[in-house]
Short mmCIF file of C-alpha atoms and ligand atoms in Angstrom, two decimals:
data_model
loop_
_atom_site.label_atom_id
_atom_site.label_comp_id
_atom_site.label_asym_id
_atom_site.label_seq_id
_atom_site.Cartn_x
_atom_site.Cartn_y
_atom_site.Cartn_z
CA MET A 81 -0.01 -0.16 -0.08
CA PRO A 82 1.77 3.05 -1.10
CA HIS A 83 1.93 5.91 1.73
CA LEU A 84 0.10 8.69 -0.85
CA ALA A 85 -1.14 7.99 -3.93
CA VAL A 86 -2.91 10.76 -6.33
CA ASN A 87 -5.22 9.00 -8.90
CA ASN A 88 -6.31 10.85 -11.95
CA LEU A 89 -6.30 14.36 -10.39
CA ARG A 90 -7.99 17.11 -12.12
CA ALA A 91 -7.77 20.92 -11.00
CA LYS A 92 -8.87 24.00 -12.74
CA TYR A 93 -8.26 27.76 -12.44
CA GLY A 94 -11.15 29.14 -13.81
CA ALA A 95 -12.05 27.60 -16.76
CA LEU A 96 -8.25 26.83 -17.63
CA GLU A 97 -7.48 23.31 -16.65
CA VAL A 98 -4.65 22.93 -15.40
CA LEU A 99 -4.34 19.31 -14.30
CA LYS A 100 -5.54 17.02 -16.81
CA GLY A 101 -5.58 13.46 -14.78
CA VAL A 102 -2.40 13.20 -13.29
CA SER A 103 -1.11 9.88 -10.88
CA PHE A 104 1.57 8.83 -9.35
CA SER A 105 2.12 7.34 -6.12
CA ILE A 106 4.94 7.60 -3.42
CA GLU A 107 5.79 4.59 -0.81
CA LYS A 108 6.44 5.10 2.85
CA GLY A 109 10.14 7.04 3.39
CA GLN A 110 10.46 7.69 -0.52
CA VAL A 111 11.55 10.53 -2.14
CA VAL A 112 9.65 11.47 -5.39
CA ALA A 113 10.57 14.53 -7.65
CA LEU A 114 8.38 16.12 -9.75
CA VAL A 115 9.81 17.64 -12.68
CA GLY A 116 8.89 19.72 -15.93
CA PRO A 117 8.95 22.73 -17.79
CA SER A 118 7.63 25.66 -15.83
CA GLY A 119 3.73 26.03 -16.25
CA SER A 120 3.10 21.92 -16.37
CA GLY A 121 1.21 21.97 -13.13
CA LYS A 122 3.95 21.05 -10.67
CA SER A 123 2.92 23.76 -7.87
CA THR A 124 -0.70 23.11 -8.48
CA VAL A 125 -0.11 19.36 -7.74
CA LEU A 126 1.42 20.35 -4.16
CA ARG A 127 -1.44 22.98 -3.69
CA THR A 128 -4.18 20.61 -4.57
CA LEU A 129 -2.82 17.86 -2.04
CA VAL A 130 -3.02 20.57 0.70
CA GLY A 131 -6.19 21.98 -0.32
CA LEU A 132 -5.47 25.05 -1.57
CA THR A 133 -6.51 24.57 -5.58
CA PRO A 134 -10.02 22.81 -5.16
CA VAL A 135 -10.05 19.32 -6.96
CA THR A 136 -11.87 18.85 -9.71
CA GLY A 137 -11.80 15.09 -10.56
CA GLY A 138 -10.03 12.04 -9.54
CA ASN A 139 -8.66 11.76 -5.97
CA VAL A 140 -5.52 11.60 -3.27
CA THR A 141 -5.76 9.11 -0.90
CA ILE A 142 -3.11 8.60 2.41
CA HIS A 143 -2.48 4.80 3.50
CA ASP A 144 -5.40 4.18 1.21
CA ASP A 145 -7.77 6.31 2.64
CA LYS A 146 -9.46 8.76 0.12
CA ILE A 147 -9.20 12.75 1.11
CA ASP A 148 -12.46 14.39 0.86
CA TYR A 149 -11.78 18.05 0.10
CA ALA A 150 -15.23 18.94 0.69
CA SER A 151 -15.28 18.01 4.07
CA SER A 152 -13.56 19.90 6.45
CA GLY A 153 -12.78 16.96 9.02
CA SER A 154 -11.17 15.12 6.25
CA LEU A 155 -9.22 18.16 4.94
CA ARG A 156 -8.04 18.86 8.76
CA ARG A 157 -6.72 15.21 8.82
CA ALA A 158 -4.73 15.50 5.81
CA ARG A 159 -3.54 19.09 6.32
CA ASP A 160 -2.26 17.24 9.62
CA GLN A 161 -0.07 14.62 8.02
CA MET A 162 1.11 16.77 5.21
CA ALA A 163 3.31 19.97 5.49
CA ILE A 164 4.33 22.06 2.52
CA VAL A 165 7.18 24.41 1.91
CA PHE A 166 6.53 27.32 -0.60
CA GLN A 167 9.09 28.13 -3.21
CA GLN A 168 8.23 31.92 -2.00
CA TYR A 169 8.60 30.45 1.59
CA ASN A 170 5.70 32.33 2.82
CA LEU A 171 7.24 32.83 6.27
CA PHE A 172 4.45 35.13 8.86
CA GLN A 173 6.14 38.63 8.24
CA ASN A 174 4.82 39.45 11.47
CA MET A 175 6.48 37.26 13.87
CA ARG A 176 9.67 35.99 14.92
CA ILE A 177 11.65 33.46 13.64
CA ILE A 178 10.96 31.30 16.82
CA ASP A 179 7.22 32.12 16.73
CA ASN A 180 6.91 31.12 12.80
CA VAL A 181 7.80 27.85 14.02
CA THR A 182 6.00 27.38 17.25
CA VAL A 183 2.84 29.22 16.05
CA ALA A 184 1.14 26.25 14.64
CA PRO A 185 2.58 23.45 16.95
CA VAL A 186 1.05 25.63 20.06
CA LYS A 187 -2.20 26.79 18.39
CA ILE A 188 -3.18 24.08 16.05
CA LYS A 189 -1.67 21.11 17.51
CA LYS A 190 -2.18 21.95 21.12
CA ARG A 191 1.42 21.11 22.01
CA PRO A 192 2.90 22.66 25.23
CA LYS A 193 4.67 25.67 24.82
CA ASP A 194 8.16 24.86 26.26
CA GLU A 195 7.96 21.45 24.43
CA ALA A 196 7.30 23.07 21.18
CA ARG A 197 9.77 26.09 21.61
CA ALA A 198 12.46 23.53 22.49
CA ASP A 199 11.90 21.47 19.63
CA ALA A 200 11.89 24.56 17.52
CA GLU A 201 15.22 25.43 18.66
CA ARG A 202 16.50 21.87 17.70
CA LEU A 203 15.41 22.14 14.16
CA LEU A 204 16.35 25.82 13.72
CA ALA A 205 19.97 24.71 15.00
CA MET A 206 19.51 21.85 12.68
CA VAL A 207 18.99 24.12 9.78
CA GLY A 208 22.20 26.30 11.11
CA LEU A 209 19.92 28.89 12.40
CA ALA A 210 20.53 28.70 15.89
CA ASP A 211 21.27 32.18 16.27
CA LYS A 212 18.19 33.97 14.40
CA LEU A 213 15.47 33.11 16.88
CA ASN A 214 14.80 36.78 17.53
CA ALA A 215 15.03 37.80 14.12
CA PHE A 216 11.92 38.89 12.22
CA PRO A 217 11.80 37.03 8.36
CA ASP A 218 12.98 40.66 6.43
CA GLN A 219 15.83 40.45 8.22
CA LEU A 220 17.11 37.36 6.93
CA SER A 221 18.70 36.20 3.38
CA GLY A 222 16.69 34.32 0.93
CA GLY A 223 18.37 31.11 2.03
CA GLN A 224 17.97 31.35 5.78
CA GLN A 225 14.07 32.12 5.41
CA GLN A 226 13.67 28.89 2.85
CA ARG A 227 15.47 27.04 6.04
CA VAL A 228 13.13 28.53 8.38
CA ALA A 229 10.28 27.59 6.25
CA ILE A 230 11.71 24.01 6.19
CA ALA A 231 12.15 23.87 10.04
CA ARG A 232 8.60 25.43 10.33
CA ALA A 233 7.29 22.26 8.09
CA LEU A 234 9.20 19.92 9.93
CA ALA A 235 8.01 21.32 13.34
CA LEU A 236 4.27 20.24 12.48
CA HIS A 237 6.05 16.62 12.76
CA PRO A 238 4.33 15.69 9.15
CA GLU A 239 4.51 12.31 7.62
CA ILE A 240 4.75 13.79 4.55
CA LEU A 241 6.71 16.82 3.67
CA LEU A 242 6.08 18.78 0.10
CA LEU A 243 9.09 20.92 -1.28
CA ASP A 244 8.07 23.17 -3.89
CA GLU A 245 11.26 24.30 -5.95
CA VAL A 246 12.84 25.30 -2.29
CA THR A 247 16.08 26.41 -4.06
CA SER A 248 14.73 28.28 -7.15
CA ALA A 249 14.86 31.70 -5.55
CA LEU A 250 17.86 31.32 -3.89
CA ASP A 251 21.62 32.95 -4.67
CA PRO A 252 23.56 29.98 -5.88
CA GLU A 253 25.90 30.06 -2.97
CA LEU A 254 22.68 29.23 -0.52
CA VAL A 255 21.53 26.61 -2.56
CA ASN A 256 24.02 23.78 -1.07
CA GLU A 257 23.05 24.91 2.35
CA VAL A 258 19.03 24.13 1.88
CA LEU A 259 19.94 20.98 -0.13
CA ASP A 260 22.09 19.52 2.82
CA SER A 261 19.11 19.89 5.16
CA ILE A 262 16.78 18.16 2.72
CA ARG A 263 19.46 15.47 2.24
CA GLN A 264 19.67 14.92 5.70
CA LEU A 265 15.96 14.21 5.79
CA ALA A 266 15.90 11.89 3.09
CA LYS A 267 18.22 9.92 4.94
CA ASP A 268 16.37 10.21 7.93
CA GLY A 269 13.19 8.24 6.08
CA MET A 270 11.08 11.37 5.53
CA THR A 271 8.64 10.78 2.92
CA MET A 272 8.91 13.83 0.43
CA ILE A 273 7.35 14.95 -2.88
CA LEU A 274 9.82 17.74 -4.01
CA VAL A 275 9.52 19.74 -7.30
CA SER A 276 13.36 20.51 -8.40
CA HIS A 277 15.04 21.64 -11.18
CA GLU A 278 18.50 20.57 -9.57
CA MET A 279 19.07 17.29 -11.67
CA ALA A 280 21.64 16.61 -10.17
CA PHE A 281 20.39 16.62 -6.59
CA VAL A 282 17.14 14.82 -7.54
CA ARG A 283 19.48 11.94 -9.26
CA GLU A 284 20.99 11.83 -5.69
CA VAL A 285 18.08 11.68 -3.57
CA ALA A 286 14.91 10.62 -5.73
CA ASP A 287 13.81 7.24 -5.45
CA LYS A 288 11.23 8.08 -8.41
CA VAL A 289 11.01 10.93 -11.23
CA VAL A 290 7.75 12.06 -12.20
CA PHE A 291 8.05 14.21 -15.67
CA MET A 292 5.10 16.54 -16.12
CA ASP A 293 4.10 18.23 -18.97
CA GLY A 294 0.80 20.37 -19.95
CA GLY A 295 -0.46 19.21 -16.84
CA SER A 296 -0.20 15.46 -17.20
CA VAL A 297 2.34 12.85 -16.35
CA VAL A 298 4.43 11.90 -19.55
CA GLU A 299 6.56 9.45 -18.08
CA GLU A 300 8.00 8.26 -14.58
CA GLY A 301 10.75 5.90 -13.15
CA LEU A 302 14.03 5.70 -11.67
CA PRO A 303 15.93 8.85 -12.13
CA GLU A 304 18.75 7.14 -13.76
CA VAL A 305 16.23 5.82 -16.43
CA LEU A 306 14.52 8.73 -17.36
CA PHE A 307 17.60 10.72 -17.12
CA ASP A 308 20.02 8.81 -19.21
CA ALA A 309 17.18 6.63 -21.63
CA PRO A 310 13.77 8.40 -21.51
CA LYS A 311 11.15 6.41 -23.34
CA THR A 312 9.06 9.55 -24.58
CA ASP A 313 10.33 12.19 -27.20
CA ARG A 314 8.91 15.04 -24.89
CA ALA A 315 11.01 13.72 -21.84
CA ARG A 316 14.01 13.12 -24.21
CA GLU A 317 13.76 16.91 -25.31
CA PHE A 318 13.34 18.23 -21.85
CA PHE A 319 16.21 16.32 -20.15
CA GLY A 320 18.20 16.66 -23.29
CA LYS A 321 17.99 20.17 -22.82
CA ILE A 322 18.42 20.64 -19.15
CA LEU A 323 20.82 18.03 -18.48
CA ARG A 324 23.42 19.10 -21.21
CA HIS A 325 24.97 22.37 -20.05
CA MET B 239 -16.64 95.21 15.33
CA GLU B 240 -17.08 97.73 18.39
CA ARG B 241 -20.11 95.58 19.47
CA ILE B 242 -17.83 92.07 19.29
CA LEU B 243 -15.43 93.98 21.58
CA GLU B 244 -17.60 95.37 23.84
CA GLN B 245 -19.27 91.80 23.96
CA ILE B 246 -16.30 89.87 24.74
CA PRO B 247 -15.99 90.36 28.33
CA ARG B 248 -19.70 89.02 28.74
CA PHE B 249 -19.08 86.20 26.21
CA PHE B 250 -16.17 84.69 27.79
CA THR B 251 -17.59 84.33 31.23
CA ALA B 252 -16.94 81.15 33.20
CA ASP B 253 -20.58 79.62 32.76
CA ASN B 254 -20.53 80.26 28.78
CA MET B 255 -17.06 78.67 28.82
CA ALA B 256 -18.24 75.62 31.21
CA LEU B 257 -21.07 75.21 28.40
CA LEU B 258 -18.89 75.47 25.59
CA LEU B 259 -16.70 72.98 27.29
CA GLN B 260 -19.26 70.67 28.45
CA SER B 261 -20.65 70.58 24.62
CA ALA B 262 -17.26 70.17 23.11
CA GLY B 263 -16.90 67.15 25.56
CA LEU B 264 -20.28 65.63 24.73
CA THR B 265 -19.27 66.21 20.72
CA LEU B 266 -15.72 64.39 21.27
CA ALA B 267 -17.89 61.35 23.46
CA MET B 268 -20.39 61.00 20.98
CA THR B 269 -17.38 60.52 18.02
CA VAL B 270 -15.39 58.45 20.04
CA ALA B 271 -18.20 56.12 20.89
CA GLY B 272 -19.70 55.87 17.60
CA CYS B 273 -16.54 55.32 15.60
CA VAL B 274 -14.95 53.23 18.22
CA ILE B 275 -18.26 50.86 18.39
CA GLY B 276 -18.74 51.42 14.51
CA PHE B 277 -15.19 50.38 13.79
CA GLY B 278 -15.39 47.03 16.13
CA LEU B 279 -18.48 46.11 14.34
CA ALA B 280 -17.12 47.03 11.05
CA PHE B 281 -14.71 44.06 11.49
CA VAL B 282 -17.54 41.73 12.17
CA LEU B 283 -19.04 43.18 9.03
CA VAL B 284 -15.96 42.52 6.88
CA TYR B 285 -15.41 38.97 8.33
CA LEU B 286 -19.10 37.83 7.71
CA ARG B 287 -18.90 39.67 4.12
CA GLN B 288 -15.70 36.95 3.78
CA THR B 289 -17.79 33.93 4.73
CA PRO B 290 -17.39 31.40 1.94
CA GLY B 291 -19.37 29.04 0.43
CA ARG B 292 -22.90 29.06 -1.28
CA TRP B 293 -25.46 28.98 1.66
CA ALA B 294 -23.49 32.31 2.54
CA LEU B 295 -24.54 34.24 -0.47
CA PRO B 296 -27.13 36.02 1.27
CA LEU B 297 -25.24 36.94 4.09
CA ARG B 298 -22.50 38.34 1.51
CA VAL B 299 -25.15 40.24 -0.31
CA ILE B 300 -26.52 41.83 3.00
CA CYS B 301 -23.11 43.01 3.74
CA VAL B 302 -22.31 44.47 0.75
CA ALA B 303 -25.39 46.18 0.44
CA TYR B 304 -24.90 47.67 3.90
CA VAL B 305 -21.73 49.20 2.89
CA GLU B 306 -22.97 50.62 -0.48
CA VAL B 307 -26.09 52.12 0.50
CA PHE B 308 -24.71 53.86 3.64
CA ARG B 309 -21.90 55.17 1.89
CA ARG B 310 -24.04 56.89 -0.60
CA ILE B 311 -26.69 58.36 2.01
CA PRO B 312 -25.88 61.99 3.69
CA PHE B 313 -25.22 61.54 7.46
CA ILE B 314 -28.14 63.94 8.13
CA VAL B 315 -30.67 61.32 6.78
CA VAL B 316 -29.38 58.46 8.58
CA ILE B 317 -29.65 60.69 11.59
CA TYR B 318 -33.22 60.95 10.92
CA LEU B 319 -33.69 57.79 10.09
CA VAL B 320 -32.49 56.38 13.15
CA LEU B 321 -34.36 59.13 15.32
CA PHE B 322 -37.77 57.99 13.93
CA PHE B 323 -37.29 54.43 13.56
CA ILE B 324 -35.93 54.60 17.26
CA GLN B 325 -38.83 56.73 18.23
CA THR B 326 -41.33 54.07 17.12
CA VAL B 327 -39.47 50.74 18.75
CA ALA B 328 -38.37 52.74 21.96
CA SER B 329 -39.68 56.24 22.62
CA ASN B 330 -37.78 56.97 25.58
CA ALA B 331 -34.16 56.55 23.82
CA SER B 332 -31.76 59.36 24.77
CA LEU B 333 -31.09 61.72 21.92
CA PHE B 334 -27.12 61.19 22.79
CA THR B 335 -28.07 57.49 21.83
CA ILE B 336 -29.66 57.99 18.93
CA ALA B 337 -26.64 60.19 17.90
CA VAL B 338 -24.16 57.63 19.08
CA ILE B 339 -26.17 54.81 17.04
CA SER B 340 -26.26 57.36 13.57
CA ILE B 341 -22.37 57.75 13.77
CA CYS B 342 -22.17 54.00 14.52
CA ILE B 343 -24.12 52.78 11.32
CA TYR B 344 -22.21 55.47 9.19
CA ALA B 345 -18.68 54.67 10.91
CA ILE B 346 -19.52 51.07 9.99
CA ALA B 347 -19.78 51.59 6.31
CA TYR B 348 -17.03 53.48 5.93
CA THR B 349 -14.41 51.90 8.06
CA ALA B 350 -15.44 48.20 6.70
CA GLU B 351 -14.12 49.44 3.40
CA ILE B 352 -10.56 50.48 4.98
CA ILE B 353 -10.45 47.49 6.98
CA ARG B 354 -11.22 45.45 3.73
CA GLY B 355 -8.37 47.54 1.90
CA GLY B 356 -6.27 46.78 4.68
CA LEU B 357 -6.54 43.09 4.63
CA GLU B 358 -6.79 43.02 1.13
CA SER B 359 -3.06 44.56 1.14
CA VAL B 360 -1.38 41.88 2.72
CA PRO B 361 -0.32 38.97 0.25
CA LEU B 362 -2.53 35.79 -0.52
CA THR B 363 0.47 33.71 0.03
CA GLN B 364 0.28 34.49 4.00
CA MET B 365 -2.95 33.18 4.31
CA GLU B 366 -2.63 30.10 2.26
CA ALA B 367 0.53 29.29 4.29
CA ALA B 368 -1.59 29.46 7.50
CA ARG B 369 -4.33 27.63 5.71
CA ALA B 370 -1.97 24.56 4.72
CA MET B 371 -1.12 24.28 8.34
CA ASN B 372 -4.83 23.81 9.50
CA PHE B 373 -5.38 27.34 10.54
CA GLY B 374 -8.99 28.64 10.90
CA ARG B 375 -10.24 31.53 9.32
CA LEU B 376 -10.69 33.48 12.48
CA ARG B 377 -7.28 32.33 13.86
CA THR B 378 -6.04 33.52 10.42
CA LEU B 379 -7.06 36.78 10.55
CA VAL B 380 -6.35 37.41 13.99
CA THR B 381 -3.12 36.20 14.21
CA ILE B 382 -1.65 36.50 10.75
CA THR B 383 -3.54 38.90 8.56
CA LEU B 384 -4.62 41.73 11.08
CA PRO B 385 -1.31 42.15 12.59
CA GLN B 386 0.19 42.99 9.06
CA ALA B 387 -2.96 44.91 8.22
CA TRP B 388 -2.88 47.72 11.03
CA PRO B 389 -0.44 49.78 9.15
CA VAL B 390 -2.56 49.92 6.21
CA ILE B 391 -5.76 50.39 8.40
CA LEU B 392 -5.38 52.40 11.38
CA PRO B 393 -4.25 56.04 9.71
CA PRO B 394 -6.96 56.42 7.51
CA ALA B 395 -9.32 54.88 10.43
CA ILE B 396 -8.10 57.79 12.63
CA ALA B 397 -8.34 60.32 9.44
CA PHE B 398 -12.14 59.28 9.64
CA ALA B 399 -12.82 59.66 13.28
CA VAL B 400 -11.06 62.96 13.57
CA SER B 401 -12.69 64.39 10.53
CA PHE B 402 -15.93 63.05 11.89
CA ILE B 403 -15.66 65.39 14.75
CA LYS B 404 -17.08 67.93 12.91
CA ASP B 405 -19.53 66.15 10.96
CA THR B 406 -21.06 65.24 14.32
CA ALA B 407 -22.24 68.96 14.46
CA LEU B 408 -25.08 67.47 12.41
CA VAL B 409 -26.76 65.78 15.31
CA SER B 410 -27.97 69.39 16.44
CA GLN B 411 -30.17 69.02 14.39
CA ILE B 412 -32.21 66.79 16.15
CA GLY B 413 -31.52 68.78 19.52
CA VAL B 414 -28.55 67.29 20.79
CA PHE B 415 -26.86 69.80 22.90
CA GLU B 416 -23.22 69.62 21.26
CA LEU B 417 -21.06 72.30 20.43
CA THR B 418 -22.81 73.72 17.37
CA PHE B 419 -25.77 73.43 18.92
CA ARG B 420 -24.60 75.43 21.84
CA GLY B 421 -23.54 78.32 19.10
CA LYS B 422 -26.84 78.67 17.72
CA GLU B 423 -28.35 78.85 21.62
CA LEU B 424 -25.85 81.89 22.08
CA ASN B 425 -26.16 83.38 19.20
CA ASN B 426 -29.91 83.45 19.48
CA GLN B 427 -29.09 85.12 23.36
CA GLY B 428 -27.75 88.09 21.07
CA TYR B 429 -24.07 87.34 21.28
CA SER B 430 -22.36 88.27 18.04
CA GLY B 431 -22.37 85.54 15.55
CA ILE B 432 -18.80 86.11 15.00
CA LEU B 433 -17.73 86.00 18.23
CA VAL B 434 -19.87 82.85 18.97
CA PHE B 435 -18.86 80.58 15.71
CA GLY B 436 -15.76 81.84 15.98
CA THR B 437 -14.77 80.65 19.15
CA ILE B 438 -16.49 77.34 18.25
CA ALA B 439 -14.55 77.21 15.08
CA MET B 440 -11.64 77.13 17.62
CA CYS B 441 -12.84 74.60 19.68
CA TYR B 442 -13.74 72.20 16.65
CA PHE B 443 -9.98 73.18 15.65
CA LEU B 444 -8.77 72.25 19.00
CA MET B 445 -10.47 69.00 19.26
CA SER B 446 -9.14 67.49 15.89
CA PHE B 447 -5.78 68.60 15.45
CA PRO B 448 -4.18 66.86 18.48
CA LEU B 449 -5.75 63.69 17.28
CA SER B 450 -4.58 64.19 13.52
CA MET B 451 -1.22 64.83 15.13
CA LEU B 452 -1.61 61.36 17.07
CA GLY B 453 -3.00 59.73 13.47
CA GLN B 454 0.28 61.09 11.89
CA TYR B 455 2.88 59.91 14.64
CA LEU B 456 0.84 56.08 14.35
CA GLU B 457 1.31 56.69 10.74
CA LYS B 458 5.05 57.14 10.91
CA ARG B 459 5.56 54.49 13.80
CA LEU B 460 3.83 51.48 11.84
CA ALA B 461 5.45 52.55 8.51
CA THR B 462 8.86 52.34 10.38
CA PRO B 463 11.20 49.51 9.14
CA ARG B 464 11.31 46.54 11.12
CA SER B 465 14.81 46.50 11.63
CA GLU B 466 14.35 49.65 13.67
CA GLN B 467 11.02 48.66 15.32
CA SER B 468 12.54 45.14 16.57
CA ALA B 469 15.34 47.00 17.99
CA ARG B 470 13.03 49.01 20.18
CA LYS B 471 11.36 45.75 21.08
CA ILE B 472 13.91 43.68 22.12
CA ARG B 473 15.44 46.60 24.24
CA ARG B 474 11.81 46.53 25.65
CA THR B 475 11.58 42.61 26.51
N1 ADP C 790 -3.35 31.35 -9.22
C1 ADP C 790 -3.75 30.83 -10.58
N2 ADP C 790 -4.43 31.48 -11.21
C2 ADP C 790 -4.42 31.37 -12.71
N3 ADP C 790 -3.78 30.49 -13.33
C3 ADP C 790 -2.53 29.81 -12.65
C4 ADP C 790 -2.43 30.07 -11.28
N4 ADP C 790 -1.66 29.71 -10.74
C5 ADP C 790 -0.74 28.99 -11.92
N5 ADP C 790 -1.64 29.03 -13.12
C6 ADP C 790 -1.44 28.48 -14.25
O1 ADP C 790 -1.41 27.15 -13.96
C7 ADP C 790 -0.49 26.30 -14.98
C8 ADP C 790 0.25 25.53 -14.24
O2 ADP C 790 1.22 26.34 -13.13
P1 ADP C 790 1.88 25.83 -12.03
O3 ADP C 790 1.21 24.47 -11.12
O4 ADP C 790 2.58 26.77 -11.19
O5 ADP C 790 3.38 24.98 -12.90
P2 ADP C 790 4.92 24.58 -12.56
O6 ADP C 790 4.58 24.79 -10.95
O7 ADP C 790 4.87 23.27 -12.99
O8 ADP C 790 5.55 25.90 -12.94
C9 ADP C 790 0.25 27.55 -15.61
O9 ADP C 790 -0.30 27.37 -16.77
C10 ADP C 790 0.02 28.90 -15.08
O10 ADP C 790 0.11 29.89 -15.65
MG1 MG C 791 5.96 25.96 -9.57
#
């Protein structure tokens, strides 16, 4: 039984159908990478999973349990199990770093304050930001904010972590510090779906690559198979372009 | 001119000044009470207006209609509406109550738009991050959106209240003993209109000006870059 399965998922923005029946699954402890050209619907898949973009067809299951996005109880349980890290970090601008990380554990998960704080300090130390607890987001660099966003997601102790191009807004010298954090999570056995253009990194950490184009999955498989010997023309063209330089 | 000069010692008596001070206080009290209560209720209106779902459509329509209708009615008409409505349901309501309710009704419609604009100035992604973490609508508003919207909401809201100090003069039309009403009274007693209303103009200015200054000060403070603000906060904690 897969940890999470996406079955023929459809989603629209207004009249524009952005996901035209997307299917893939992920086993517990696996890392699945969603790759594909910009506008192919990768972010929308992640947004749909956490109920930020409405599902118009198909379904998502966690441990074979169908998520009913129309039911607030079911949606709450789904959001309880998944945490998303946005491409633009989306840290709460009005809160200090430490509060960004503890606010949901304390107010939503009702964990004791001191316990949540200790956990947050541990996670922030893990991503190398132990000295920034009292800073505000706009006082940090992009790479630092992104790592706070990862710590904030981990503080929820999700079963599944969703990462949307977490390095694409970063200066090149900051990319590695974020990738190191993700590498560590993969080693620790976290189930992760990540959208990324860092093909070398995807090859290193992903158990499976899902190649999307135009709102559908074109091809999926092991990274080395998909990168080196894609079966479809679209994948060949895409990986040819992106891996050559 | 001579008549005015001659009247001055008679006009600026302790009794007359006490009367003016009292009415000035009443004007201020009505404005503050009406605007503060109205501001609070405006939040409720904005919150209800954002209720999602098909079943809440009538509620949203009512909220929009309220704002659109009351912003297009002259304040004096609102006063008479409230006066006649209240008199049919509760004939013993004081004129002060009626004035405050009128101000309140008007303030809700205006500040609701200010509040909505402020909330909409906060990037949607902030609310999405909260929702993805299972924040409810009210909790998102209180802990994420509002704290970021204050700097946008507060300056125009204060400016509205300050400018309303002078519009409150209109409740003299129904006989509330506020500042302008007293002015007319003193004028009828034979004091020079220039003298009386000159003094009253001064009273309005003295009430509004410090409040405008306060508003400007708040505006500057709220707009201070976070780095300086937090330096202050850290020192305090
Ligand atoms: N909020 C939105 N409103 C309308 N269209 C959108 C919105 N977000 C994304 N889209 C469109 O949906 C498509 C897929 O977007 P997205 O999922 O962000 O792609 P990717 O993450 O693969 O670059 C694109 O064509 C994009 O223009
Ligand atoms: Mg994207």
